XYZ file of C-alpha atoms in Angstrom:
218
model
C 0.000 0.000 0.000
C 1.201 3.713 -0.695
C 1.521 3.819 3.098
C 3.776 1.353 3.460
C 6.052 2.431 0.904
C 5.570 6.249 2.341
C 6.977 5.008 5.613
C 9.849 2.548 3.865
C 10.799 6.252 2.249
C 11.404 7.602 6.004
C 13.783 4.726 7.382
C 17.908 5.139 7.025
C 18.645 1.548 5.936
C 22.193 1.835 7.751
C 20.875 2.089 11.457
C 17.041 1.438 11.262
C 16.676 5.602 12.926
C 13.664 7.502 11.515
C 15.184 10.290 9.202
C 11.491 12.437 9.844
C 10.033 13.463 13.266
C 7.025 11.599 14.358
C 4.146 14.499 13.768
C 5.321 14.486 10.228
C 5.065 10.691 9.774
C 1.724 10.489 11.548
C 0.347 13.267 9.243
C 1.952 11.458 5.906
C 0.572 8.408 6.827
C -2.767 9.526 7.557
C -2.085 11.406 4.257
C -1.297 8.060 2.559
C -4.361 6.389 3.738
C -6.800 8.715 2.525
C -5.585 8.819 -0.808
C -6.124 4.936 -0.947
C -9.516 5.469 0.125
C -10.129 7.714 -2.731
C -8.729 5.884 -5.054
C -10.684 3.159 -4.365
C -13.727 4.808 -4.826
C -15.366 4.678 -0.957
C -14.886 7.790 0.353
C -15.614 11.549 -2.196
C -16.246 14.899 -1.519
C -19.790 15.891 -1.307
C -21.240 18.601 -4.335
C -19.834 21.332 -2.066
C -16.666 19.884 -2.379
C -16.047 20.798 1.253
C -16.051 17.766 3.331
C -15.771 13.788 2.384
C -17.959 11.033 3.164
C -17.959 7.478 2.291
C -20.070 6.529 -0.902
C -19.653 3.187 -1.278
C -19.394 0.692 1.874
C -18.922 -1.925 0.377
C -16.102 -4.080 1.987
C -12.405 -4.061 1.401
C -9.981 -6.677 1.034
C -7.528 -4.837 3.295
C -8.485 -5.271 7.431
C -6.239 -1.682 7.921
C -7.651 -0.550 5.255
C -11.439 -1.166 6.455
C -10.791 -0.192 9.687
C -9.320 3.234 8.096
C -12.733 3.805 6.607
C -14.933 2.936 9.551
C -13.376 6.030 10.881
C -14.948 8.248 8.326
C -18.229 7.572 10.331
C -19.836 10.966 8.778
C -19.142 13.818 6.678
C -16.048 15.659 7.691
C -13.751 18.100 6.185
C -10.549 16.646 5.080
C -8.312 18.073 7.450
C -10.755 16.373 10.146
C -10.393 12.968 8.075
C -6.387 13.132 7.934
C -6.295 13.811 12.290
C -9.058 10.999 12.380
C -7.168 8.173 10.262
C -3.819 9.375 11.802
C -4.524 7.922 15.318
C -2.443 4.729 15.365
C -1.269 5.046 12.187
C 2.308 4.585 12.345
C 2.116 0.857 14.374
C -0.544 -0.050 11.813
C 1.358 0.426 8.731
C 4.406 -1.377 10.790
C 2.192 -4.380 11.748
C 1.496 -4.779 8.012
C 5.146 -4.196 7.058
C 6.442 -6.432 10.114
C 3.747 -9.763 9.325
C 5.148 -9.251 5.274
C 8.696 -9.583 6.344
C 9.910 -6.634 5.103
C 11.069 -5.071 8.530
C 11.623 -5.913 11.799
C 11.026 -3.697 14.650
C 12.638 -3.962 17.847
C 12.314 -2.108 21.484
C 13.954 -0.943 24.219
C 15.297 1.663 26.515
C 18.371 3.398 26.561
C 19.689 4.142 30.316
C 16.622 1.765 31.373
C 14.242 4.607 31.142
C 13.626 6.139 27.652
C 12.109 4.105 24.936
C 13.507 3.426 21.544
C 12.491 2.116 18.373
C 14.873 0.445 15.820
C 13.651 -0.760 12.392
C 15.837 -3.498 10.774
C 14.715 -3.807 6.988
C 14.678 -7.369 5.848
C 13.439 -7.103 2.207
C 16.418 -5.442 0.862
C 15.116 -5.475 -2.849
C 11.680 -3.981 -1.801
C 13.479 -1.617 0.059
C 15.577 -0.311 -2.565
C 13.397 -0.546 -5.415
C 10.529 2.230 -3.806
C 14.045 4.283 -2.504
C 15.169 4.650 -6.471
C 12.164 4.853 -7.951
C 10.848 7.774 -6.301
C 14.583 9.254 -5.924
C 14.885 9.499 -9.769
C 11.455 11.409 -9.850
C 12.566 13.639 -7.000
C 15.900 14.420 -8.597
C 14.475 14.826 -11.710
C 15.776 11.897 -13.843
C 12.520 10.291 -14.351
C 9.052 11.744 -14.694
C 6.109 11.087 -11.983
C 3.042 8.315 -12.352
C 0.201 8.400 -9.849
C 1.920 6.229 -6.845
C 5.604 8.312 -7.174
C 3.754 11.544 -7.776
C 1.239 10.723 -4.745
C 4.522 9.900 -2.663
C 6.659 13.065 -3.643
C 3.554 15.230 -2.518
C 2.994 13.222 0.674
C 6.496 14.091 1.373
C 6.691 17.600 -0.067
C 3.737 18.261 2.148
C 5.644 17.723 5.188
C 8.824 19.129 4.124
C 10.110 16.369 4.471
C 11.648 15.203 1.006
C 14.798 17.149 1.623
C 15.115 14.688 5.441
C 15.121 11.126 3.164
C 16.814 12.303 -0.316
C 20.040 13.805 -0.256
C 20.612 16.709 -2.892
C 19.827 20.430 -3.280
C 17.249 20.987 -1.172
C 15.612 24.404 -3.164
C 15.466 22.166 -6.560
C 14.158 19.014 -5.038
C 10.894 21.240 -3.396
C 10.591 23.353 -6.697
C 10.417 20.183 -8.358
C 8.168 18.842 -6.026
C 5.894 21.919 -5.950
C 5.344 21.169 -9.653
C 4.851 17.630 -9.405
C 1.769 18.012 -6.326
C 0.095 20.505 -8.898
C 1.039 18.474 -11.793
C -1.966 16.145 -13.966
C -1.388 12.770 -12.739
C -3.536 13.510 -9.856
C -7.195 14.042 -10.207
C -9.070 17.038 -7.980
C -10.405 14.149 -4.842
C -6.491 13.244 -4.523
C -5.443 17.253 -4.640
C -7.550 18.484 -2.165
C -6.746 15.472 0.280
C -2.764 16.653 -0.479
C -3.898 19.841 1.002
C -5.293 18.306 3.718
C -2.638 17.100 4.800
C -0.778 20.194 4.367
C -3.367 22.074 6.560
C -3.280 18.903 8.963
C 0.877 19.832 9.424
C 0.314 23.563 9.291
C -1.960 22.924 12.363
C 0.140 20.520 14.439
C 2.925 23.681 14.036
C 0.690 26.041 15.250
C -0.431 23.862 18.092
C 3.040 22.819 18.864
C 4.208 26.780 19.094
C 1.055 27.739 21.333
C 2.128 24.838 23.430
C 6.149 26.324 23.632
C 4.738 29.111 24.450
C 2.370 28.439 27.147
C 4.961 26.505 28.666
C 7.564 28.771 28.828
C 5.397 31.688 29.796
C 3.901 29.437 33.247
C 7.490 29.020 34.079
């Protein structure tokens, strides 16, 4: 699924680390997710073209997948949809990468007390294939389809391309400016990219208020 290979995108293959904080992932993945329920045709936007709502609930082969829908439970805007399917999101798309054998994820604590995560990819082919396919559309030596255009914009959208491909940082987001607004993606898959753009733009601003409040009550 496009989330799996979103969150393959954000793991350094040398030492299993995360190269993107965790707000970011959440939002990409929930980002991720809601594209694949467009694309499949059960959730839209209403006429307004203001909020989305499932229009077909019929059942789909994918449990995560299902389960991601269920949570569109009414019409909502698609900011509201992104902050819904993004609780959880992150160990979901792991489970499903972790019972495929692509990764392995392993726990603990360093000093005892603070938790860490380490992510030991297994399926070295899968792992590079998504890595150069989307890194030759990011750095401009191949042109986008629907899943590396969806990716680029999922990453774009948290500025986050920069963090997992290494090269010049102003051409890789110009490019990838022009590849979110580009025609491979229809106007249902656009307006859920800016959702999760407002989606990020909102965990900032709540992240900032939260600074703030703390360091004015001390």
């Amino acid at each position: 699924m496009l989330a799996e290979d979103l969150m393959l995108l954000f793991i350094d293959e040398t030492d299993g680390r995360v190269l993107v904080d965790s707000t970011s992932i959440g939002n990409a993945l929930a980002g991720a997710v809601l594209l694949e329920l467009v694309n499949s045709g059960r959730v839209a936007f209403e006429a307004d073209g203001k909020r989305l709502a499932v229009v077909d609930p019929t059942p789909l082969r994918s449990e995560f997948l299902q389960e991601s829908l269920s949570r569109i439970d009414k019409p909502m805007k698609p900011q509201r949809a992104v902050e819904r399917l993004r609780n959880h999101v992150r160990d979901n798309v792991m489970a499903q990468l972790q019972g495929r054998g692509v990764l392995t994820v392993e726990k603990s604590k360093v000093l005892g007390l603070f938790p860490k995560t380490h992510y030991s990819i297994q399926d070295h082919k899968a792992f590079s294939e998504i890595r150069d396919r989307v890194g030759n559309v990011a750095l401009g030596y191949a042109a986008p389809d629907d899943r590396t255009g969806a990716l680029i914009s999922l990453l774009y959208a948290v500025k986050g391309l920069h963090k997992v491909f290494k090269g010049d940082k102003r051409e890789m987001n110009a490019r990838a400016k022009q590849i979110s607004a580009g025609s491979w993606a229809g106007d249902a898959v656009k307006k859920a990219l800016e959702a999760v753009q407002v989606a990020v733009m909102a965990a900032v601003v709540a992240s900032t208020a939260a600074t703030a409040s703390t360091g004015g009550s001390s």
